Short mmCIF file of N, CA and C and ligand atoms in Angstrom, two decimals:
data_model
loop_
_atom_site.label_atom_id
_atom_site.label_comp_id
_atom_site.label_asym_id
_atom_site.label_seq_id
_atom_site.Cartn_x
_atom_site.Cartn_y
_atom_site.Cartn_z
N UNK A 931 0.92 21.94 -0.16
CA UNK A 931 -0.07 21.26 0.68
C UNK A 931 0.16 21.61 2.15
N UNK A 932 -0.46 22.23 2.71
CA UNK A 932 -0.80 22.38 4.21
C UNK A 932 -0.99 21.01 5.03
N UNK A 933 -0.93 20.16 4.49
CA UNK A 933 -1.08 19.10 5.63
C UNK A 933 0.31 18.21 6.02
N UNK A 934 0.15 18.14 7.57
CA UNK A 934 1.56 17.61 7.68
C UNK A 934 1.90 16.07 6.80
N UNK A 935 3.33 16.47 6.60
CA UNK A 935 4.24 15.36 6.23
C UNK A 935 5.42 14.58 7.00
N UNK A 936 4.44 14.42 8.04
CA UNK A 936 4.98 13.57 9.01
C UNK A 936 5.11 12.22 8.41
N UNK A 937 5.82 11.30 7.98
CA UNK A 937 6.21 10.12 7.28
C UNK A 937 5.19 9.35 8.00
N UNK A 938 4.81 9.27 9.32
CA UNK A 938 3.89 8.04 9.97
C UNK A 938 2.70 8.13 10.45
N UNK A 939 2.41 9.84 10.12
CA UNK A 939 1.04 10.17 9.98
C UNK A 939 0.76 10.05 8.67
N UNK A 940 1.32 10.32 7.75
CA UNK A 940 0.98 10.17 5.81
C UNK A 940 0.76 8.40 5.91
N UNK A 941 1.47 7.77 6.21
CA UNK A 941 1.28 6.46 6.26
C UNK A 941 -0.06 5.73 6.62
N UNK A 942 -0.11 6.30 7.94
CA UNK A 942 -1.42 6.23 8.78
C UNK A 942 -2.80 6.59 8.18
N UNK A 943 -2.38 7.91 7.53
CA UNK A 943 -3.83 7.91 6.86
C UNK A 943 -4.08 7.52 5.41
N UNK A 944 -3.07 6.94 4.97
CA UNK A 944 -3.23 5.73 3.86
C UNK A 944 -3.70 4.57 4.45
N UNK A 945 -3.67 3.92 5.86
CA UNK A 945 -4.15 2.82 6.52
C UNK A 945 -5.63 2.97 6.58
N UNK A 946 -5.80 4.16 6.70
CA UNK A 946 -7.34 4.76 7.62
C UNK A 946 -8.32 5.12 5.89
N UNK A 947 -7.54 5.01 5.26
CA UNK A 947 -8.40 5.35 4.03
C UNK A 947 -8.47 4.02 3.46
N UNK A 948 -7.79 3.11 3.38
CA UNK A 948 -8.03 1.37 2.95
C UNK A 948 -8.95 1.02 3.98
N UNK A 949 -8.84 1.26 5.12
CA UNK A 949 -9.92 0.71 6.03
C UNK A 949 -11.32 1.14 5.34
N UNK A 950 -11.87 2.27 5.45
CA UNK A 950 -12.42 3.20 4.95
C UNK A 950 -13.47 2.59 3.87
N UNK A 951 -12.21 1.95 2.69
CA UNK A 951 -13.26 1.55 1.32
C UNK A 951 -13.59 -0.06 1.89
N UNK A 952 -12.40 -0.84 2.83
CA UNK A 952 -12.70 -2.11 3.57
C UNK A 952 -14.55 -1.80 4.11
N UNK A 953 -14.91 -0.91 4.76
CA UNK A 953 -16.11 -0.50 5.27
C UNK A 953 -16.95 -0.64 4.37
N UNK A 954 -16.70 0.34 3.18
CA UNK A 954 -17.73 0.85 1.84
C UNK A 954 -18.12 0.02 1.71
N UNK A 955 -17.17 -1.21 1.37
CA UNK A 955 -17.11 -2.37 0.56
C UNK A 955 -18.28 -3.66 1.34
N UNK A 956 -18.09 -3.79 3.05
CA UNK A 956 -18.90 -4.45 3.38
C UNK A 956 -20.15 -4.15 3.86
N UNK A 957 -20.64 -2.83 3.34
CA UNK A 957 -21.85 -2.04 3.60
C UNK A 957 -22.64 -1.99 2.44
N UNK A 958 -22.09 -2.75 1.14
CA UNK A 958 -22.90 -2.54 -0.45
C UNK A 958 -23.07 -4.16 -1.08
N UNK A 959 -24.18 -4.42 -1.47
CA UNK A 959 -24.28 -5.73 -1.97
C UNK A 959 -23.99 -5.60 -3.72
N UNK A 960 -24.10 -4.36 -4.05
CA UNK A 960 -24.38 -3.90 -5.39
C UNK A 960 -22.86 -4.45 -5.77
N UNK A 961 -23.15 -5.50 -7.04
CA UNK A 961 -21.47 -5.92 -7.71
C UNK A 961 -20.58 -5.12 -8.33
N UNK A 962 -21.67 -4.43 -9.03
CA UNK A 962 -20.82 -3.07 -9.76
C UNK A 962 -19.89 -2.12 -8.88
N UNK A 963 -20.84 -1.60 -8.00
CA UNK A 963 -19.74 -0.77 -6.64
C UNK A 963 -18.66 -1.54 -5.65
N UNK A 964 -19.08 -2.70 -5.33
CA UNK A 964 -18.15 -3.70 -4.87
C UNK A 964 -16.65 -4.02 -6.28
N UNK A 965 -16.81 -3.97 -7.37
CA UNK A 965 -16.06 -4.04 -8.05
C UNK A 965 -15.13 -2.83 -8.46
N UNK A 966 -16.10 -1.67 -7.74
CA UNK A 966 -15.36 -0.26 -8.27
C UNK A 966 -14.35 -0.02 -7.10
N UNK A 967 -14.72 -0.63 -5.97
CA UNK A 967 -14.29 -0.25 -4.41
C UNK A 967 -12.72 -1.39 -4.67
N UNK A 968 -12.86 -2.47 -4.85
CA UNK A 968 -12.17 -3.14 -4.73
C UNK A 968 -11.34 -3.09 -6.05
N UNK A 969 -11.28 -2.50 -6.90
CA UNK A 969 -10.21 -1.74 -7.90
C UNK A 969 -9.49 -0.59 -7.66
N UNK A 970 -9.99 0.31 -6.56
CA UNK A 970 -9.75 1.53 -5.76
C UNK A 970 -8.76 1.05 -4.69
N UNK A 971 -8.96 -0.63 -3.80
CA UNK A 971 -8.57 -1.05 -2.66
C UNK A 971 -7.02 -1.37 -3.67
N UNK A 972 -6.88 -1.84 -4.60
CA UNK A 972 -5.68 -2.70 -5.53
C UNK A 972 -4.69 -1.36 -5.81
N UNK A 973 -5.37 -0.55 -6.30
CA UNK A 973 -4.91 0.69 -6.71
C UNK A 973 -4.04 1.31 -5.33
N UNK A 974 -4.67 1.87 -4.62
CA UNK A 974 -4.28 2.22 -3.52
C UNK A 974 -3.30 1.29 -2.64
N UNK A 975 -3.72 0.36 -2.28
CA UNK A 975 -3.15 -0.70 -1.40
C UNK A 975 -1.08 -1.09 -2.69
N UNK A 976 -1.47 -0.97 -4.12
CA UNK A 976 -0.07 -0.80 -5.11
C UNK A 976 0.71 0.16 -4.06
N UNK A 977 0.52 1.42 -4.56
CA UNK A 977 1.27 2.63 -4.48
C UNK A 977 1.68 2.27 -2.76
N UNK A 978 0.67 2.57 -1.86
CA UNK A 978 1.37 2.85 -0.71
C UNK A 978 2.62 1.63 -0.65
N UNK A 979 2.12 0.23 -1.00
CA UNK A 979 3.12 -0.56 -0.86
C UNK A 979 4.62 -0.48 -1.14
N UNK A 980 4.63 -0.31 -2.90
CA UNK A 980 5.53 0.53 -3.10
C UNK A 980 6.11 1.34 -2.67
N UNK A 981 5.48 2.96 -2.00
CA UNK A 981 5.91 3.88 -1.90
C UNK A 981 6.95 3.14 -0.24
N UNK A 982 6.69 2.70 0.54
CA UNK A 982 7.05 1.95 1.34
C UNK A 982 8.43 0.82 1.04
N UNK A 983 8.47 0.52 0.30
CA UNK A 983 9.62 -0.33 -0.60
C UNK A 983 10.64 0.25 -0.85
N UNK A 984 9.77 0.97 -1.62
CA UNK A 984 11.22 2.05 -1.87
C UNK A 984 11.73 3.29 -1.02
N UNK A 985 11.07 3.90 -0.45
CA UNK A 985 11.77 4.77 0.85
C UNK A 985 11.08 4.67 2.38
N UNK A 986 10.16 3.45 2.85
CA UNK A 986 10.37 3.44 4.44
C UNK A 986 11.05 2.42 4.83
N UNK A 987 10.93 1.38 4.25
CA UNK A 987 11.89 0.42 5.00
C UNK A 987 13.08 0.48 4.74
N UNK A 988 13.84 1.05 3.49
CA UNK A 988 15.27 1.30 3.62
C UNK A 988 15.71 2.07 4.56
N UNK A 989 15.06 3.03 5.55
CA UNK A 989 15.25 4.16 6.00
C UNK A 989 15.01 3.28 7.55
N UNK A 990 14.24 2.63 7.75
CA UNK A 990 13.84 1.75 8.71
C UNK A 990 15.28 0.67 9.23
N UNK A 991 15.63 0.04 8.27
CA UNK A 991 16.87 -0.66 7.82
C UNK A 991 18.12 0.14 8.82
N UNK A 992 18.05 1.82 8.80
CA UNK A 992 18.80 2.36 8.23
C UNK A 992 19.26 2.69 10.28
N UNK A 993 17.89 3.32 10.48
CA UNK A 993 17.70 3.93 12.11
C UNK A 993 17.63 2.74 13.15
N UNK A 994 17.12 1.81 12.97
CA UNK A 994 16.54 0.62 14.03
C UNK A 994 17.32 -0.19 14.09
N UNK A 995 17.71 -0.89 15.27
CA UNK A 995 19.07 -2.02 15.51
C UNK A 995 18.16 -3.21 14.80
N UNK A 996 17.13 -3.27 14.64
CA UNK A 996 16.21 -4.46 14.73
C UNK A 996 15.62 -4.04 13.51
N UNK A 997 15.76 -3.42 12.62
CA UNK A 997 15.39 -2.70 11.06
C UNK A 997 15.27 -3.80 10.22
N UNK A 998 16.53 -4.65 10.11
CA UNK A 998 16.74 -5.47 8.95
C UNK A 998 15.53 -6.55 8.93
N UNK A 999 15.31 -6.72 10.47
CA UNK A 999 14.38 -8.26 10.81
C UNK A 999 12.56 -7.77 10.23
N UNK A 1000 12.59 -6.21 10.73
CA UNK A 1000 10.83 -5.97 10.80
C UNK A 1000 10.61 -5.22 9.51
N UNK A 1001 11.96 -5.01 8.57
CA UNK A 1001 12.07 -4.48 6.93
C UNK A 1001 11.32 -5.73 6.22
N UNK A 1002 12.30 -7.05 6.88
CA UNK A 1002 11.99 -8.17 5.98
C UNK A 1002 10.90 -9.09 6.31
N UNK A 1003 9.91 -8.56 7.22
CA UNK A 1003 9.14 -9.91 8.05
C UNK A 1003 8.07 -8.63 7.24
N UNK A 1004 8.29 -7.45 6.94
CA UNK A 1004 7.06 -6.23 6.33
C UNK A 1004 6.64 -6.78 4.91
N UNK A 1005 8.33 -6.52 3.88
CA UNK A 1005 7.96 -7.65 2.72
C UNK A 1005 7.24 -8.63 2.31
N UNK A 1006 7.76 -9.51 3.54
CA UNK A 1006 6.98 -10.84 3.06
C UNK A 1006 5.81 -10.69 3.30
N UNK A 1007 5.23 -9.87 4.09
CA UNK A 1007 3.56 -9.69 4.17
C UNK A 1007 2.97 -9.04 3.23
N UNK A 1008 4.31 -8.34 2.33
CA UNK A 1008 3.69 -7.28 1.28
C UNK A 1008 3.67 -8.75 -0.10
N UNK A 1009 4.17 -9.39 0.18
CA UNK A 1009 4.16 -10.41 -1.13
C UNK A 1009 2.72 -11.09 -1.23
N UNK A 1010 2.34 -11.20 0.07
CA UNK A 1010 0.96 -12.27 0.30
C UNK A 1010 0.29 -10.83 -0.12
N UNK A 1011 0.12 -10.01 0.48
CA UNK A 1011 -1.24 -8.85 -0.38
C UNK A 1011 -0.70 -8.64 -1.54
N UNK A 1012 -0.06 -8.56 -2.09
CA UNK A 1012 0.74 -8.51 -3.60
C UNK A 1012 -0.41 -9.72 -4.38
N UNK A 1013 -0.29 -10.53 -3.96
CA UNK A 1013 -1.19 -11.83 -4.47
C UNK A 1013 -1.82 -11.97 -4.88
N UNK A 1014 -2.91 -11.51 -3.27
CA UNK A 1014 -4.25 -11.36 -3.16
C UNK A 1014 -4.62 -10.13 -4.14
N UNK A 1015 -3.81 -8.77 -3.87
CA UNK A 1015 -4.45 -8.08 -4.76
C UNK A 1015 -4.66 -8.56 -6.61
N UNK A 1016 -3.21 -8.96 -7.02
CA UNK A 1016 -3.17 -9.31 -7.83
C UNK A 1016 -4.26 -10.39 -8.78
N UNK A 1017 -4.50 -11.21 -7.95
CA UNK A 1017 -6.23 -11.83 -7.91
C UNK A 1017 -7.24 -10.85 -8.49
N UNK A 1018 -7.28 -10.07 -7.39
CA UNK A 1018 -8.77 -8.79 -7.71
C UNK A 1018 -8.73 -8.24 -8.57
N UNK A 1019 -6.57 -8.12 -9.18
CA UNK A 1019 -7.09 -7.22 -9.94
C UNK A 1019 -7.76 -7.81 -11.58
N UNK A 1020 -7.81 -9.09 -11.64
CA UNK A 1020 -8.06 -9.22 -12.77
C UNK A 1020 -9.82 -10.13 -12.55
N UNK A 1021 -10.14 -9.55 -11.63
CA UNK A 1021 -11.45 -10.41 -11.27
C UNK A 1021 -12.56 -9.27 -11.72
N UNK A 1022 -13.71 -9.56 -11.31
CA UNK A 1022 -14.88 -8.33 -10.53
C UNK A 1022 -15.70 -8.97 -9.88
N UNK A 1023 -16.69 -8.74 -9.15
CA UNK A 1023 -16.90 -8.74 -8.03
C UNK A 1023 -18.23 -10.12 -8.72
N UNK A 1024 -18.66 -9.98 -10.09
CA UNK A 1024 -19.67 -11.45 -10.85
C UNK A 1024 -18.54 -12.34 -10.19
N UNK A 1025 -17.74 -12.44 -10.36
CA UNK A 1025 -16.78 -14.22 -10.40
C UNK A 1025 -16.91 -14.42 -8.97
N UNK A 1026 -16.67 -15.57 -9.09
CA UNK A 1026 -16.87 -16.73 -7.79
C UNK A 1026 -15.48 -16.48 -7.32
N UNK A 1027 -15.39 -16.49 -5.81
CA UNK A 1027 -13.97 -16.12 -4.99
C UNK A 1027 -13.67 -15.08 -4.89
N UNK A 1028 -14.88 -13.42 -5.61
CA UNK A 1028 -14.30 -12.58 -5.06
C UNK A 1028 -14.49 -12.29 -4.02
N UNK A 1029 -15.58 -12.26 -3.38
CA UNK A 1029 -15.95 -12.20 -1.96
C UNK A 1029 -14.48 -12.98 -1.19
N UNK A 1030 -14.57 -13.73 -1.16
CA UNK A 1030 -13.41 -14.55 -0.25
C UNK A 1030 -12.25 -13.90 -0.28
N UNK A 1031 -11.50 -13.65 -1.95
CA UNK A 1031 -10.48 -12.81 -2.04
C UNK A 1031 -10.49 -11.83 -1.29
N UNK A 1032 -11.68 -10.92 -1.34
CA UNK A 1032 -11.78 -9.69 -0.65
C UNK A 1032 -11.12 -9.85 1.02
N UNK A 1033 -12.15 -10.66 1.29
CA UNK A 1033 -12.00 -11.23 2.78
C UNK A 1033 -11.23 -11.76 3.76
N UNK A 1034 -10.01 -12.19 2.71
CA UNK A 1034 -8.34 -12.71 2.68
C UNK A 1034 -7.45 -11.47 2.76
N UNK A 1035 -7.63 -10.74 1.85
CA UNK A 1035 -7.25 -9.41 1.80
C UNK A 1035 -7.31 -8.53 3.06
N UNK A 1036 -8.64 -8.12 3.38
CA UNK A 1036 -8.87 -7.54 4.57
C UNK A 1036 -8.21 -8.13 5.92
N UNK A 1037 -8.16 -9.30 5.70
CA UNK A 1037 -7.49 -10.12 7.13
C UNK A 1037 -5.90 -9.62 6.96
N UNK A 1038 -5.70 -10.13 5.56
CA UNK A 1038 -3.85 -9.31 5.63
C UNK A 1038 -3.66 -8.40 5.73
N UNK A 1039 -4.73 -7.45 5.30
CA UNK A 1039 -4.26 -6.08 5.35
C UNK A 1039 -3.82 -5.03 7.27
N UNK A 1040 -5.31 -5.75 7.32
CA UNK A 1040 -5.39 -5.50 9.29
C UNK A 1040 -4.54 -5.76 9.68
N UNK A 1041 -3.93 -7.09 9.69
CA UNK A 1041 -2.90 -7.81 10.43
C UNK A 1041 -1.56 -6.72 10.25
N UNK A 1042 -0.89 -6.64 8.85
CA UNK A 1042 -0.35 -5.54 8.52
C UNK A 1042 -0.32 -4.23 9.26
N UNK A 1043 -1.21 -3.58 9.10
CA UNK A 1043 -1.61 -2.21 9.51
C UNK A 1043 -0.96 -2.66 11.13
N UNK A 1044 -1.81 -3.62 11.88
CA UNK A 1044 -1.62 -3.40 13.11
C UNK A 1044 0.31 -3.38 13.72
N UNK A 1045 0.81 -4.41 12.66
CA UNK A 1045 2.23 -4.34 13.10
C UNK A 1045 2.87 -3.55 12.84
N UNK A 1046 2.50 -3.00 11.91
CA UNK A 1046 3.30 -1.97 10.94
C UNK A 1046 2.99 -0.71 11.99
N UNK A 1047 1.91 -0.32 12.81
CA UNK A 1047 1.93 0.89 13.50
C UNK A 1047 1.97 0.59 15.10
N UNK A 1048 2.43 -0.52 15.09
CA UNK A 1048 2.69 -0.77 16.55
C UNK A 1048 4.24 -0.74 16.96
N UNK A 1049 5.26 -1.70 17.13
CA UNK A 1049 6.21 -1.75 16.80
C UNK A 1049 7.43 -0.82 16.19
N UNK A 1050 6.72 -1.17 14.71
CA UNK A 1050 7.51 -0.38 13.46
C UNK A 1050 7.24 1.33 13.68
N UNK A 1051 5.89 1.75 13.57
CA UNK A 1051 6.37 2.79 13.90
C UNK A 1051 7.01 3.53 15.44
N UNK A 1052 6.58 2.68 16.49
CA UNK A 1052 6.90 3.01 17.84
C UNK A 1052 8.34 3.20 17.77
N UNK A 1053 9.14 1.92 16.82
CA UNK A 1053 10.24 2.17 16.64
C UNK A 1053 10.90 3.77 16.67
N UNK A 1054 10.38 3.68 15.04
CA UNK A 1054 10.60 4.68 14.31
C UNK A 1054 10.42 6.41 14.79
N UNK A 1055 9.26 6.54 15.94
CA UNK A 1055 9.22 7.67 16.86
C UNK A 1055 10.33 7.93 17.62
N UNK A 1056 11.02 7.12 17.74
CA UNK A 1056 11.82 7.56 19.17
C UNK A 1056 12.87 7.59 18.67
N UNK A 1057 13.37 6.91 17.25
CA UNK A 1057 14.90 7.00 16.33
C UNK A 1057 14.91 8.57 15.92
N UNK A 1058 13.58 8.84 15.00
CA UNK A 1058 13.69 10.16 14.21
C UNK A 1058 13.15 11.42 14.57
N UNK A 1059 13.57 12.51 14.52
CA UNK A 1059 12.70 13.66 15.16
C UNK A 1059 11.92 14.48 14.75
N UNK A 1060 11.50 14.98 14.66
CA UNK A 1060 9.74 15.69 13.75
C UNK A 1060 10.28 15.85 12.72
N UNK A 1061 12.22 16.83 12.59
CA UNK A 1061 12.03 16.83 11.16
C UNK A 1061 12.64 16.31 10.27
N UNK A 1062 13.18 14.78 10.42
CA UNK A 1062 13.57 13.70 10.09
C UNK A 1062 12.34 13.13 9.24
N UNK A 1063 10.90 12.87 10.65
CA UNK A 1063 9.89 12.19 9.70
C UNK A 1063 9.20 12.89 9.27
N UNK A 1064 9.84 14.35 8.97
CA UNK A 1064 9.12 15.41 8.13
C UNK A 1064 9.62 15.06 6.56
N UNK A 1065 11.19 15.28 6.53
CA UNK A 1065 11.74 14.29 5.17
C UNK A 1065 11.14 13.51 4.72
N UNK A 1066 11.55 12.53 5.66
CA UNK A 1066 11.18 11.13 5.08
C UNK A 1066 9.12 11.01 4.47
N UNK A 1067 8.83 11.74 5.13
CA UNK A 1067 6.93 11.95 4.54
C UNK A 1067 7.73 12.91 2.89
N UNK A 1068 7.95 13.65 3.01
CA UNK A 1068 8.34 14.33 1.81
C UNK A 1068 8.41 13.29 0.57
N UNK A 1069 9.46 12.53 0.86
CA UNK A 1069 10.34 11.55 0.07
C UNK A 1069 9.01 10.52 -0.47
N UNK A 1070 8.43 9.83 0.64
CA UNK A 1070 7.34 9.24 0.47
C UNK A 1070 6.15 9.86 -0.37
N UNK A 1071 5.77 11.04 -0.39
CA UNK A 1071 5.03 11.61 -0.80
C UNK A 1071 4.97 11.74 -2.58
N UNK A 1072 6.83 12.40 -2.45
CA UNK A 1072 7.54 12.34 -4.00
C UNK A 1072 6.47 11.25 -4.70
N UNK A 1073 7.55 10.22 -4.15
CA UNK A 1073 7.58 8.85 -4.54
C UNK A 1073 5.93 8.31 -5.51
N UNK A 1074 5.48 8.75 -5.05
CA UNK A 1074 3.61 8.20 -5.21
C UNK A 1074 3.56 8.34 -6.77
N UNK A 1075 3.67 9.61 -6.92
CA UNK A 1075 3.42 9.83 -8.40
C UNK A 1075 4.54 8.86 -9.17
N UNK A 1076 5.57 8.04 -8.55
CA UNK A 1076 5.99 7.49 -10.07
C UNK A 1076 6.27 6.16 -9.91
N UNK A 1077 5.97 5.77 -8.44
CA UNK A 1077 5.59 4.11 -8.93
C UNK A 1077 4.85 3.77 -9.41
N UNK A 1078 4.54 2.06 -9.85
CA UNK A 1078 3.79 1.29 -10.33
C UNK A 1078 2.41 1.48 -9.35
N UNK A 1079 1.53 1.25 -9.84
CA UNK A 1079 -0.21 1.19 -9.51
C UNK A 1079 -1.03 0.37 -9.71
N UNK A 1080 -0.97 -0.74 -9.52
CA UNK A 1080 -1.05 -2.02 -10.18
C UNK A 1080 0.46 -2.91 -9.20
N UNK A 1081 -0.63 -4.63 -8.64
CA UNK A 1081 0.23 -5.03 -7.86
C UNK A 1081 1.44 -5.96 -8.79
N UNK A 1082 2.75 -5.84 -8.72
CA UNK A 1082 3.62 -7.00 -9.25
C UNK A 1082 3.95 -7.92 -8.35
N UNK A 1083 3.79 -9.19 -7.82
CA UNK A 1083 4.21 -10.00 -6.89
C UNK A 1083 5.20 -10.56 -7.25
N UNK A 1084 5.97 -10.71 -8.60
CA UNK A 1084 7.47 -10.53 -8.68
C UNK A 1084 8.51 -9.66 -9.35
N UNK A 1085 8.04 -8.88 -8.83
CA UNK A 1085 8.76 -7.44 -9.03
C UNK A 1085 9.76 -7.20 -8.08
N UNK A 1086 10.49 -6.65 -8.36
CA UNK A 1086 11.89 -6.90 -7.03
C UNK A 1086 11.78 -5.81 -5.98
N UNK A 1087 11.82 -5.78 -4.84
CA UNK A 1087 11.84 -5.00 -3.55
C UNK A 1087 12.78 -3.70 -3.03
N UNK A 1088 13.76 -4.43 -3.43
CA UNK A 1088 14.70 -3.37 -3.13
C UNK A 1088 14.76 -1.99 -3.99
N UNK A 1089 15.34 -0.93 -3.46
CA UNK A 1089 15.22 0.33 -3.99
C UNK A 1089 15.81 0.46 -5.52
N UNK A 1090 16.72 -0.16 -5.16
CA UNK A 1090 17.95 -0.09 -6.53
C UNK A 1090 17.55 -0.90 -7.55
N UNK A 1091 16.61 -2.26 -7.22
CA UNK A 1091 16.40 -2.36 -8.69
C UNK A 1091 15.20 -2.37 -9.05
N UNK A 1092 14.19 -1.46 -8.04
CA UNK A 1092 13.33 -1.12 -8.62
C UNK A 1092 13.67 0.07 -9.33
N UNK A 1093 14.43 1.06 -9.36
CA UNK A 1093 14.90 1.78 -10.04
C UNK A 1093 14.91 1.55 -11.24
N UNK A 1094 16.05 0.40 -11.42
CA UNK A 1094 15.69 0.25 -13.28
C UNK A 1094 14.33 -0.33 -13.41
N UNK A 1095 13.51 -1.09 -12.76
CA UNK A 1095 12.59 -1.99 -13.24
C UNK A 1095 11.34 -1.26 -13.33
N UNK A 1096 11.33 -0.30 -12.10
CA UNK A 1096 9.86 0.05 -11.94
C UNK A 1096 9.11 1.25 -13.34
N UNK A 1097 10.23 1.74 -13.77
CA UNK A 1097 9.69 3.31 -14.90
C UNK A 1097 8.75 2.75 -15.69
N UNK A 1098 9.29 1.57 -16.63
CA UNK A 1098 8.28 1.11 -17.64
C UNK A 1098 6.78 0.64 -17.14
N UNK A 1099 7.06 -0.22 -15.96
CA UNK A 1099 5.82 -0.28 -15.10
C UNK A 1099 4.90 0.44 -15.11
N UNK A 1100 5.35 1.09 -14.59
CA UNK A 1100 4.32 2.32 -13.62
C UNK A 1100 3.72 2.69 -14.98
N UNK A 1101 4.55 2.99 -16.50
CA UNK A 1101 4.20 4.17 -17.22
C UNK A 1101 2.89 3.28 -17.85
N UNK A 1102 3.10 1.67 -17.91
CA UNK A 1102 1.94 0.53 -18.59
C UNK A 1102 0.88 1.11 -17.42
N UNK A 1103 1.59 1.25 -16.16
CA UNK A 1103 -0.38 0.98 -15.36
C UNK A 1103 -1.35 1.94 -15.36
N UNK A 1104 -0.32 3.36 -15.31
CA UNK A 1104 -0.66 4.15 -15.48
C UNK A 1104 -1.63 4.41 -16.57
N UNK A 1105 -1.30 3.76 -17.78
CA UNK A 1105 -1.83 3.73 -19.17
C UNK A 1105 -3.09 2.63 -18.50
N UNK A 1106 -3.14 1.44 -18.64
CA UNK A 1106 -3.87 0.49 -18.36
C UNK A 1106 -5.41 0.89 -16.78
N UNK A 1107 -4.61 2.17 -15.71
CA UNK A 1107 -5.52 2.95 -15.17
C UNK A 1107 -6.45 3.54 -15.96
N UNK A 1108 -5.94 4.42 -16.68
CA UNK A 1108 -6.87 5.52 -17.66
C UNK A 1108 -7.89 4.88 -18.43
N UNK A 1109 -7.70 3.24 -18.68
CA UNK A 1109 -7.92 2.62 -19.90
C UNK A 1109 -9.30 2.12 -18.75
N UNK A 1110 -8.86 1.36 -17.84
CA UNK A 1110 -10.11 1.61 -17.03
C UNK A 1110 -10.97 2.12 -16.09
N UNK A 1111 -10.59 3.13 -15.91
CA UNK A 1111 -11.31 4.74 -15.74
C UNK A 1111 -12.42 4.84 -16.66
N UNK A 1112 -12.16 5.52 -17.97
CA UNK A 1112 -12.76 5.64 -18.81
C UNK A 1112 -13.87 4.31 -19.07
N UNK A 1113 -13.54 3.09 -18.99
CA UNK A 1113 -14.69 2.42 -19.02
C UNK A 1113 -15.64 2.06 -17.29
N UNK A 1114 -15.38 2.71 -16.34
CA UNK A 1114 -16.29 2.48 -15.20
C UNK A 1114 -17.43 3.62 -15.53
FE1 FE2 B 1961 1.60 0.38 5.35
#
């Protein structure tokens, strides 16, 4: 792939592409596409989370005097969209509260995005050097293909035991993706 793997530009344009279907989503009244968008938002909004779990904030942890505080204040924001997604994902867009869900979502997600690239990454620019967050995008990148895809809100955080926990995961959502693929 020709495109850079700068760890906080790859990040960034996982932000800019949730925004993106956030847009789609409040530009279509149609339930069916609102339900396809917002299975795309769960999907997407999984992985990056994950991919983030398991190799930016340990790495964050790792460079920043102040790592441990904006690792764990990131989590807990990832638990509340963990939630919310988790909601959507077993909704569609007929049931009552998805609109709202949606709308809860979008508020966490922004809020998110904005700290996460203010701060956290401002941090993170001035700790690592192009080809530090050239790695670390690498690592992140790895990572995508073998987490879970599909949100767990008690699924454990840390690297190590998502290790044992996450394989079987991922390999159900993965399965349970295809399963509804094939019926959209
Ligand atoms: Fe993020």
């Amino acid at each position: 792939m020709a495109e850079t793997m700068n760890a906080l530009d790859l990040l960034a344009r996982d932000h800019r592409e949730v925004e993106d279907l956030f847009t789609q989503y409040e530009a279509t009244t149609d339930t069916e596409r609102k339900t396809e968008i917002a299975h795309q938002v769960v999907h997407d909004l999984a992985v990056h989370g994950e991919i983030e779990e398991l190799r930016f904030y340990p790495r964050l942890r790792e460079v920043l005097d102040n790592g441990d505080a904006l690792a764990d204040e990131a989590i807990e924001e990832h638990l509340a969209i963990k939630n919310t997604l988790n909601d959507l994902d077993s909704m569609t867009a007929e049931d009552d509260g998805f609109d709202d869900r949606m709308r809860e979502l979008m508020a966490e997600v922004r809020h998110h995005v904005q700290e996460e690239e203010g701060e956290l990454f401002t941090g993170l620019r001035q700790a690592l050097d192009e080809e530090e967050l050239q790695t670390l995008g690498e690592k992140l990148e790895r990572a995508r293909s073998m987490v879970p895809t599909r949100p767990h809100p008690g699924a454990p955080t840390s690297p190590g035991a998502k290790a044992a926990a996450s394989p079987p995961v991922a390999l159900i959502d993965r399965i349970r993706d295809a399963i509804r693929n094939a019926g959209d």
